JSON list of C-alpha atoms in Angstrom, two decimals:
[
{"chain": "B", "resi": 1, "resn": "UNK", "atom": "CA", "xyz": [17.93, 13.60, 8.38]},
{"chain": "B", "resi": 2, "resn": "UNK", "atom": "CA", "xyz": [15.18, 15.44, 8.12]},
{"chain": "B", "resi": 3, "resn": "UNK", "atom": "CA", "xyz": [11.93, 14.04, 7.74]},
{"chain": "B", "resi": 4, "resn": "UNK", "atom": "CA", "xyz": [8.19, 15.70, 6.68]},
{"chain": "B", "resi": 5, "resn": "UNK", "atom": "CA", "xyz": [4.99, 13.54, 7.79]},
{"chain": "B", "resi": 6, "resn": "UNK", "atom": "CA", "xyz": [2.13, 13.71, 5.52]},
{"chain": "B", "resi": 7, "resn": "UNK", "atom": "CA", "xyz": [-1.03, 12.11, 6.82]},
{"chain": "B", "resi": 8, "resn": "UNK", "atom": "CA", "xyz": [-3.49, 11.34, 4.53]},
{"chain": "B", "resi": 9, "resn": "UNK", "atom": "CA", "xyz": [-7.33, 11.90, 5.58]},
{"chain": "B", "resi": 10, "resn": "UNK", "atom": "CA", "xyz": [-10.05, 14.01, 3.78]},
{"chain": "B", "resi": 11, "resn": "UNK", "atom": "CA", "xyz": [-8.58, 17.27, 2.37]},
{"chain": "B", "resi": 12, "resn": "UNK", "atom": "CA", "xyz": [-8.16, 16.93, -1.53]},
{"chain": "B", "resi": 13, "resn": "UNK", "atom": "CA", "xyz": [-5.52, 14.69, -2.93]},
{"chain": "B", "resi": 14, "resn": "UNK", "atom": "CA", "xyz": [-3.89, 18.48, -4.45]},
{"chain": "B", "resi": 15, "resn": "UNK", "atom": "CA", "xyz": [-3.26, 19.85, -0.89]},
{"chain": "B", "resi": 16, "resn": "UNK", "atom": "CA", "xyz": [-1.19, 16.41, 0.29]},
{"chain": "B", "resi": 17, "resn": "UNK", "atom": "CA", "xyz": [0.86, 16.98, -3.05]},
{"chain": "B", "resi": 18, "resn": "UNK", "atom": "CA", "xyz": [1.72, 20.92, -2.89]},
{"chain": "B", "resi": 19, "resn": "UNK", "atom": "CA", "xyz": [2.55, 19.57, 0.73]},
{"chain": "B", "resi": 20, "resn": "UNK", "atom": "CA", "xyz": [5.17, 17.15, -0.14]},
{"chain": "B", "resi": 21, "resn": "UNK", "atom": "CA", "xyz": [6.48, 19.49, -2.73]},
{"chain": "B", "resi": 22, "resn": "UNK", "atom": "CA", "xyz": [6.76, 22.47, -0.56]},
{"chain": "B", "resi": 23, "resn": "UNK", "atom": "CA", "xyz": [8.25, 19.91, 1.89]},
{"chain": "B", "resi": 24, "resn": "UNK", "atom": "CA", "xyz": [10.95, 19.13, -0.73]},
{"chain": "B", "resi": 25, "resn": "UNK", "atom": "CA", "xyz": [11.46, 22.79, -1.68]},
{"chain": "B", "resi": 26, "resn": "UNK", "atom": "CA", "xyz": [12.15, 23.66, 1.85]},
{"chain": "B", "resi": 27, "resn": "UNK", "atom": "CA", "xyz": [14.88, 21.25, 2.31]},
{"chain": "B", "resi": 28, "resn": "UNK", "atom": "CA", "xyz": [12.94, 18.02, 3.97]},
{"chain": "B", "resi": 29, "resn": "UNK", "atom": "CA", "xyz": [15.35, 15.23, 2.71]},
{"chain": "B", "resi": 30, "resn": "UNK", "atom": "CA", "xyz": [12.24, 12.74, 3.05]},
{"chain": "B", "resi": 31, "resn": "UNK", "atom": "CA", "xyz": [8.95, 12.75, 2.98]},
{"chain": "B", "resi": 32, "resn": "UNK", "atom": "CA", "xyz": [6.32, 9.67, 4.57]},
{"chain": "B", "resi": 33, "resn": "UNK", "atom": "CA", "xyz": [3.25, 9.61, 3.04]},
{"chain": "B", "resi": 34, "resn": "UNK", "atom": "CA", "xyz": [0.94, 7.74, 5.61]},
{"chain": "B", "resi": 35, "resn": "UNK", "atom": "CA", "xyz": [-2.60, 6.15, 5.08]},
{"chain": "B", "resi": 36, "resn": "UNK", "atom": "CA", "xyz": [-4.75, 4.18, 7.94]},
{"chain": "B", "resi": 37, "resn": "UNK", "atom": "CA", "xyz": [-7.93, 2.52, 7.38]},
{"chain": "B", "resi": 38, "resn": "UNK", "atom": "CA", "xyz": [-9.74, 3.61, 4.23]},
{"chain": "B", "resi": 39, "resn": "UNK", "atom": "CA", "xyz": [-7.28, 6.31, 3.55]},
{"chain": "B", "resi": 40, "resn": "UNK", "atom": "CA", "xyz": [-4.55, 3.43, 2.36]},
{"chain": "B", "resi": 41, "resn": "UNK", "atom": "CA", "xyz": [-6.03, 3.90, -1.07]},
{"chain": "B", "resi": 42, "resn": "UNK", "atom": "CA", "xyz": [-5.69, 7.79, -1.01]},
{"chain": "B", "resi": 43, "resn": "UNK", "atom": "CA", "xyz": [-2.20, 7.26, 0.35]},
{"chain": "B", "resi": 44, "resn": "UNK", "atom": "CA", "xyz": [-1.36, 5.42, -2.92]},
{"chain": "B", "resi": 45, "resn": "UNK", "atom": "CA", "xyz": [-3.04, 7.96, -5.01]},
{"chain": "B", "resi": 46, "resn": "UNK", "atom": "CA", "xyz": [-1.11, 10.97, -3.38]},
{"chain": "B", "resi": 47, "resn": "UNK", "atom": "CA", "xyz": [1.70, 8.91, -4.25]},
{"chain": "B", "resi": 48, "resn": "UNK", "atom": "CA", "xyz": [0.97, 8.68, -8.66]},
{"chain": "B", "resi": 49, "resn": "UNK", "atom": "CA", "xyz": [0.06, 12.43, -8.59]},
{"chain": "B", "resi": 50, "resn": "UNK", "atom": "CA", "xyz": [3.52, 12.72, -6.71]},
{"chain": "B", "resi": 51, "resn": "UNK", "atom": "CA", "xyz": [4.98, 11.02, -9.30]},
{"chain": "B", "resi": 52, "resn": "UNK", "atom": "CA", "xyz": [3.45, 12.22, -12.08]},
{"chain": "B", "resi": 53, "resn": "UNK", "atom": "CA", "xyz": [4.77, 15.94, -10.96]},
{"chain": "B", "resi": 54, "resn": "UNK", "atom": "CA", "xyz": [8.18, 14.79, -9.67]},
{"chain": "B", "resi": 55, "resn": "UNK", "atom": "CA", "xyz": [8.46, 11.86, -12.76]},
{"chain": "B", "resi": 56, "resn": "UNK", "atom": "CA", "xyz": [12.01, 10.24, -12.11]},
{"chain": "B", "resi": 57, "resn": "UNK", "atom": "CA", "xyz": [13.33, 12.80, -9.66]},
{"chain": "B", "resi": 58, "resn": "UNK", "atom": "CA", "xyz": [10.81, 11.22, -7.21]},
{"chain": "B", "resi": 59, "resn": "UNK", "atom": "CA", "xyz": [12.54, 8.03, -5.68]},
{"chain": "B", "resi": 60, "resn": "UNK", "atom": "CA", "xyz": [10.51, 5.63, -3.45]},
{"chain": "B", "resi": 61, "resn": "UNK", "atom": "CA", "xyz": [12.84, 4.73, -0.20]},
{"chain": "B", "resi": 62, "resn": "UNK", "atom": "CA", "xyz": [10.31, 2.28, 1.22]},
{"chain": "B", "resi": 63, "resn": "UNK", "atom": "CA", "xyz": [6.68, 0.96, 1.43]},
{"chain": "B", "resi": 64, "resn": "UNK", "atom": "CA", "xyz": [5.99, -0.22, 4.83]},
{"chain": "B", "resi": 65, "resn": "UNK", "atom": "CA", "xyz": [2.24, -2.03, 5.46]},
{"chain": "B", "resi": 66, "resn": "UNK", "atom": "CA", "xyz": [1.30, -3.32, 8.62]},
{"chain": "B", "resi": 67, "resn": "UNK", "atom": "CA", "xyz": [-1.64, -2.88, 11.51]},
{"chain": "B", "resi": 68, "resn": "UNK", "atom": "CA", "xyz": [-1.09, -0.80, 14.25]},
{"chain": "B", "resi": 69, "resn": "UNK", "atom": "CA", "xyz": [-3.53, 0.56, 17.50]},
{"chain": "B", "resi": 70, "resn": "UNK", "atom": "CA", "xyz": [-5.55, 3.08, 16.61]},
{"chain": "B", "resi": 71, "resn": "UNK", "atom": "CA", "xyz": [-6.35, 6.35, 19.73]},
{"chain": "B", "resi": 72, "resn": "UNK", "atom": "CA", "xyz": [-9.64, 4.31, 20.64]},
{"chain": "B", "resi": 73, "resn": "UNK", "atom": "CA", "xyz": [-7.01, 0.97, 21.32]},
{"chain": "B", "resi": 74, "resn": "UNK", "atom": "CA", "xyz": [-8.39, -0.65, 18.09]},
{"chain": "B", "resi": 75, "resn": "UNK", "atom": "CA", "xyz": [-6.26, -2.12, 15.28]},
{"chain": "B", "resi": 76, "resn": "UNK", "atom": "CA", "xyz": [-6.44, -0.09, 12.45]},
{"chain": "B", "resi": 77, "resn": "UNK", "atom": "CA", "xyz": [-4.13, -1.05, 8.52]},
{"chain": "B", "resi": 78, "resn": "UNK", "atom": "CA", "xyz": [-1.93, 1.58, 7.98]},
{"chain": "B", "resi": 79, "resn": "UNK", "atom": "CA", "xyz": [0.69, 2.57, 4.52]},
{"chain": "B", "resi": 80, "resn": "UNK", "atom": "CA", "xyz": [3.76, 4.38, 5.04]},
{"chain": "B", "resi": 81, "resn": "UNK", "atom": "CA", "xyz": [5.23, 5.22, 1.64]},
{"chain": "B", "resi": 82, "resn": "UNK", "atom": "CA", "xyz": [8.80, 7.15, 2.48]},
{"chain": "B", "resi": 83, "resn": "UNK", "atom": "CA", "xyz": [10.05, 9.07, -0.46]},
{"chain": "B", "resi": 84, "resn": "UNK", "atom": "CA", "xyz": [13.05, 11.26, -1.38]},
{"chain": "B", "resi": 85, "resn": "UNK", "atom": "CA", "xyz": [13.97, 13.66, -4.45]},
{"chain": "B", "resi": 86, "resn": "UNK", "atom": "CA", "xyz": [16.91, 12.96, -6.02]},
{"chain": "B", "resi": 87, "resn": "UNK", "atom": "CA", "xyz": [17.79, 15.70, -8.55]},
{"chain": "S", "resi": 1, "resn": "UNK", "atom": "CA", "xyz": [8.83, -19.94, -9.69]},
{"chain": "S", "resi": 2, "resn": "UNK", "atom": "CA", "xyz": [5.23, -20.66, -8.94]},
{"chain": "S", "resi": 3, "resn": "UNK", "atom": "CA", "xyz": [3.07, -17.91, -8.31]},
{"chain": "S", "resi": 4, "resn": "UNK", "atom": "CA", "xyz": [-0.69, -17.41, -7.20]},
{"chain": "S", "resi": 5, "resn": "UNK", "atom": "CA", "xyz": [-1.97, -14.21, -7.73]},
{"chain": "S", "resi": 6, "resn": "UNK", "atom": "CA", "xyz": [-4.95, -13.07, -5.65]},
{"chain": "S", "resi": 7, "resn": "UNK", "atom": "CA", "xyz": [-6.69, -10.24, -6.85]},
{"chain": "S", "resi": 8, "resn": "UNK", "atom": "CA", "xyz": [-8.75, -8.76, -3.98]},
{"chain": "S", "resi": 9, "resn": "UNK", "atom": "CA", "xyz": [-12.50, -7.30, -4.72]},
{"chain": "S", "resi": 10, "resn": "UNK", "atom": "CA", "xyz": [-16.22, -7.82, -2.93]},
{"chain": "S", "resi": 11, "resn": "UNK", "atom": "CA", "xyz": [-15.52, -10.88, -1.11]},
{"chain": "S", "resi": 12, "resn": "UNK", "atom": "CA", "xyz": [-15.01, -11.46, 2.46]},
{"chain": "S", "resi": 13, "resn": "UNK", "atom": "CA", "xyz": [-11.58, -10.68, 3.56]},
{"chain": "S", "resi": 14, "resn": "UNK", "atom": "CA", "xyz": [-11.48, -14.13, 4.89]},
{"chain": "S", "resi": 15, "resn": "UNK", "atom": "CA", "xyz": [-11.93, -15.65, 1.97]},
{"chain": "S", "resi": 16, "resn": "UNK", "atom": "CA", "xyz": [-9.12, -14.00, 0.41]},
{"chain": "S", "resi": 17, "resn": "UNK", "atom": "CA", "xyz": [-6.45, -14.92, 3.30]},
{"chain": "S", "resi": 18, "resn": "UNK", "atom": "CA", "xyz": [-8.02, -18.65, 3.07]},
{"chain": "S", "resi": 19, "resn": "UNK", "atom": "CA", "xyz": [-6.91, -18.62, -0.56]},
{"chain": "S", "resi": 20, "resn": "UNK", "atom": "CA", "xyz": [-3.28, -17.46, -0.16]},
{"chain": "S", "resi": 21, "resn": "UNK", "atom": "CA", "xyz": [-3.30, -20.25, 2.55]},
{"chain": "S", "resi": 22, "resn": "UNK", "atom": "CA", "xyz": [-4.21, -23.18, 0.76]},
{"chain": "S", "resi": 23, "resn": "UNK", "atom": "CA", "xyz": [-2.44, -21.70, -2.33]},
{"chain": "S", "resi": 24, "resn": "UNK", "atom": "CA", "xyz": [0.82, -21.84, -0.49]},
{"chain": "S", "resi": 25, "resn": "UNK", "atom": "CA", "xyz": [-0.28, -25.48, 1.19]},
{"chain": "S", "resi": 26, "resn": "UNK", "atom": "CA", "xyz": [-0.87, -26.72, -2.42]},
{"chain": "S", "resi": 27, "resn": "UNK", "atom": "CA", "xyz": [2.80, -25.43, -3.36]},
{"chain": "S", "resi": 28, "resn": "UNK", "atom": "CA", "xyz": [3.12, -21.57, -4.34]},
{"chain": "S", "resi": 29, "resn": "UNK", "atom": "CA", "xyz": [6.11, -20.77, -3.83]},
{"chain": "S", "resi": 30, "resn": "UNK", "atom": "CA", "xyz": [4.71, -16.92, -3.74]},
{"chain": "S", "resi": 31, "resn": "UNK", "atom": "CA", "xyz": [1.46, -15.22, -3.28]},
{"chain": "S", "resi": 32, "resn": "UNK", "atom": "CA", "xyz": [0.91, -11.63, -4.81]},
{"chain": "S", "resi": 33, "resn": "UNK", "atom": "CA", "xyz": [-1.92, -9.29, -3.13]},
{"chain": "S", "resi": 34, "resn": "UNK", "atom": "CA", "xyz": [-3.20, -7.68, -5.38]},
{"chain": "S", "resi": 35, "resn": "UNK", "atom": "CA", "xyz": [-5.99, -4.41, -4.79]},
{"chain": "S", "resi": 36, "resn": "UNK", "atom": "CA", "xyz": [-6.73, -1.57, -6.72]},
{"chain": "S", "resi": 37, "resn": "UNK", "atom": "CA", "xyz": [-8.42, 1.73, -6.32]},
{"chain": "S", "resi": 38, "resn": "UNK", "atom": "CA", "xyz": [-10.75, 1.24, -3.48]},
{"chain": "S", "resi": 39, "resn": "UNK", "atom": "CA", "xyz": [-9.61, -2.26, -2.49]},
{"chain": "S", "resi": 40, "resn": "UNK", "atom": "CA", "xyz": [-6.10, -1.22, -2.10]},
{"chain": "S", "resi": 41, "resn": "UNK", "atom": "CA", "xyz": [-7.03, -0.38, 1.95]},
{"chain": "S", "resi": 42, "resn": "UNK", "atom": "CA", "xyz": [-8.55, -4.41, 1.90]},
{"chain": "S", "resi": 43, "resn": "UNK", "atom": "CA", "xyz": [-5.16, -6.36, 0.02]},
{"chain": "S", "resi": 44, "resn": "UNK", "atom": "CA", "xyz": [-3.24, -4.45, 2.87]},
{"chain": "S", "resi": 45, "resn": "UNK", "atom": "CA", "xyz": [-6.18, -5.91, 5.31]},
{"chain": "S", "resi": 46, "resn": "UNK", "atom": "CA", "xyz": [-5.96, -9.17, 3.70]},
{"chain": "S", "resi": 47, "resn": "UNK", "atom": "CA", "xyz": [-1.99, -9.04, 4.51]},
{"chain": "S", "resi": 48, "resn": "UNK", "atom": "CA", "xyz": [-2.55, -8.48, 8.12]},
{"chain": "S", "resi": 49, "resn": "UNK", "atom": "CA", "xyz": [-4.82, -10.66, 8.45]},
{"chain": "S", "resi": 50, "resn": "UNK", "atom": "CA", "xyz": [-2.72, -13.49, 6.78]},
{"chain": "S", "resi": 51, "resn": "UNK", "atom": "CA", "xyz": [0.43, -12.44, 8.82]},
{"chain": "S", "resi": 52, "resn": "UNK", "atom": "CA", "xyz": [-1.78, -13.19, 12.02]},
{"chain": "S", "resi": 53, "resn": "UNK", "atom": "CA", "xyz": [-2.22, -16.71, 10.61]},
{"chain": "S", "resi": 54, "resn": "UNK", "atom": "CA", "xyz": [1.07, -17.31, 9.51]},
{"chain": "S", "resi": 55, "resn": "UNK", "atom": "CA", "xyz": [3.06, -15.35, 12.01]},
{"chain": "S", "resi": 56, "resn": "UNK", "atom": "CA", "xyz": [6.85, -15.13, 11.56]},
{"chain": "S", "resi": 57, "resn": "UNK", "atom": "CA", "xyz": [6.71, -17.98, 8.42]},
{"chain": "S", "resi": 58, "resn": "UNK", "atom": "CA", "xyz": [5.22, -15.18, 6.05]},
{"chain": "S", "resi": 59, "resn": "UNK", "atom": "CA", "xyz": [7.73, -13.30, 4.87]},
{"chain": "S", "resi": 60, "resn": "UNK", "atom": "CA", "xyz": [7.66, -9.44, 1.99]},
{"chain": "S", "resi": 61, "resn": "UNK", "atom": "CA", "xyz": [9.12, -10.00, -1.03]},
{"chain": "S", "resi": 62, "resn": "UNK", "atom": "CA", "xyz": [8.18, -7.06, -2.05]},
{"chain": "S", "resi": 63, "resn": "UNK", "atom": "CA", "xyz": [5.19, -4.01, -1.47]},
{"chain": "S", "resi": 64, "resn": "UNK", "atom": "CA", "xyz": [4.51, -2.47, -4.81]},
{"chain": "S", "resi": 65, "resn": "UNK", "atom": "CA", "xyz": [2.56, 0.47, -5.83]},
{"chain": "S", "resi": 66, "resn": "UNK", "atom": "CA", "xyz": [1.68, 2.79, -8.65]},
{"chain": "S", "resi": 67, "resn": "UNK", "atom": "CA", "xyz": [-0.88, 3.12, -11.14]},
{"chain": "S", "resi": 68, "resn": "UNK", "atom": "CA", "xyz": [-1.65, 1.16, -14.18]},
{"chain": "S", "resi": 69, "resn": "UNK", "atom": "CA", "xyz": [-5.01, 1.23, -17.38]},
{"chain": "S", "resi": 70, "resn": "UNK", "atom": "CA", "xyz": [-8.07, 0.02, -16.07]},
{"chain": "S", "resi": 71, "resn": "UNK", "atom": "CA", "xyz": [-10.01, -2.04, -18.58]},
{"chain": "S", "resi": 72, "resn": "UNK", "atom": "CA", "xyz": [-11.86, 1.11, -19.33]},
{"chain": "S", "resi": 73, "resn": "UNK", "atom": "CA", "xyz": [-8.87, 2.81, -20.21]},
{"chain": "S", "resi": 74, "resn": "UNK", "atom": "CA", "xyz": [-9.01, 5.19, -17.16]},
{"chain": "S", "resi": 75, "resn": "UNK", "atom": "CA", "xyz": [-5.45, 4.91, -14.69]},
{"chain": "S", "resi": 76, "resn": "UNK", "atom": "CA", "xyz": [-6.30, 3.10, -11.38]},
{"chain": "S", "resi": 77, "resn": "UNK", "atom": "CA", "xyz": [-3.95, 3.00, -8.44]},
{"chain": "S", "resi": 78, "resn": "UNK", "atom": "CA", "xyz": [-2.80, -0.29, -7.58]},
{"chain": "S", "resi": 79, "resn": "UNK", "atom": "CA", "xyz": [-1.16, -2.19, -4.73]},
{"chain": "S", "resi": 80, "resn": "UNK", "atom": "CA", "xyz": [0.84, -5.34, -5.31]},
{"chain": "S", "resi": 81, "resn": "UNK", "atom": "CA", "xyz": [1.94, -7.39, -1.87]},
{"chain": "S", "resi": 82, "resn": "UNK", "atom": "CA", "xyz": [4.06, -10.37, -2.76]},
{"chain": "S", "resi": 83, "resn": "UNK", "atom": "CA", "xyz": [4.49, -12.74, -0.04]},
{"chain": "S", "resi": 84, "resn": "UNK", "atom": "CA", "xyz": [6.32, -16.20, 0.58]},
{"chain": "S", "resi": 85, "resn": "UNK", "atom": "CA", "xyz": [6.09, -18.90, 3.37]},
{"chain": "S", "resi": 86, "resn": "UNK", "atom": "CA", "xyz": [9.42, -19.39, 4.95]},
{"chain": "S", "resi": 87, "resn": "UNK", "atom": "CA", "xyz": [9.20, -22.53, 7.76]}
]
């Protein structure tokens, strides 16, 4: 199964969306959105404007929340939102 | 079905995980997260933090997200983490 990894930081909400459609249009059967820290809230956001371009095609597999270590050892909230396109 | 819903603003994230405590003490069966926009990163702090009280008793029902009219009229992004207390 292939999978596409979209971490969200600071480039504009657009690019993470043209990423997870180009992901889709190139055959990725999934796509994670991921958000740590402050970025959680952009996750989600990459997410609507997702939806509002794939509307119902655009199924949501799984939200996963959670803490995990962050490089510098620290604990850091993370959002994994996986997501498929079923035509 | 008794629910407390805890919706997640300026306050200390303690104070937040405090209240989904003594809501489920005083009989909740279920506690819903709740953050939007900009406090959607803290509800999925508040979670963490509450699952480090509660440990393996704290069980998902269910991680929600989408967007939804703010008062102004204006769509928000919203998270919605319902939780329950298993002993």
């Amino acid at each position: 199964m292939t999978k596409e990894v979209i971490v969200v930081r600071d480039k504009p909400v657009s690019e993470y969306v043209l990423n997870a459609v180009v992901a889709f249009n190139s055959g990725a059967e999934e796509v994670e959105i991921v958000g740590r820290g402050r970025y959680i809230s952009k996750a989600v956001v990459v997410f609507n404007r997702l939806r509002e371009r794939l509307e119902e095609t655009l199924k949501v597999v799984n939200v996963e929340i959670g803490s995990e270590e962050s490089r510098r050892g620290r604990p850091v909230a993370y959002i994994k939102i996986r997501v498929t396109q079923g035509l």
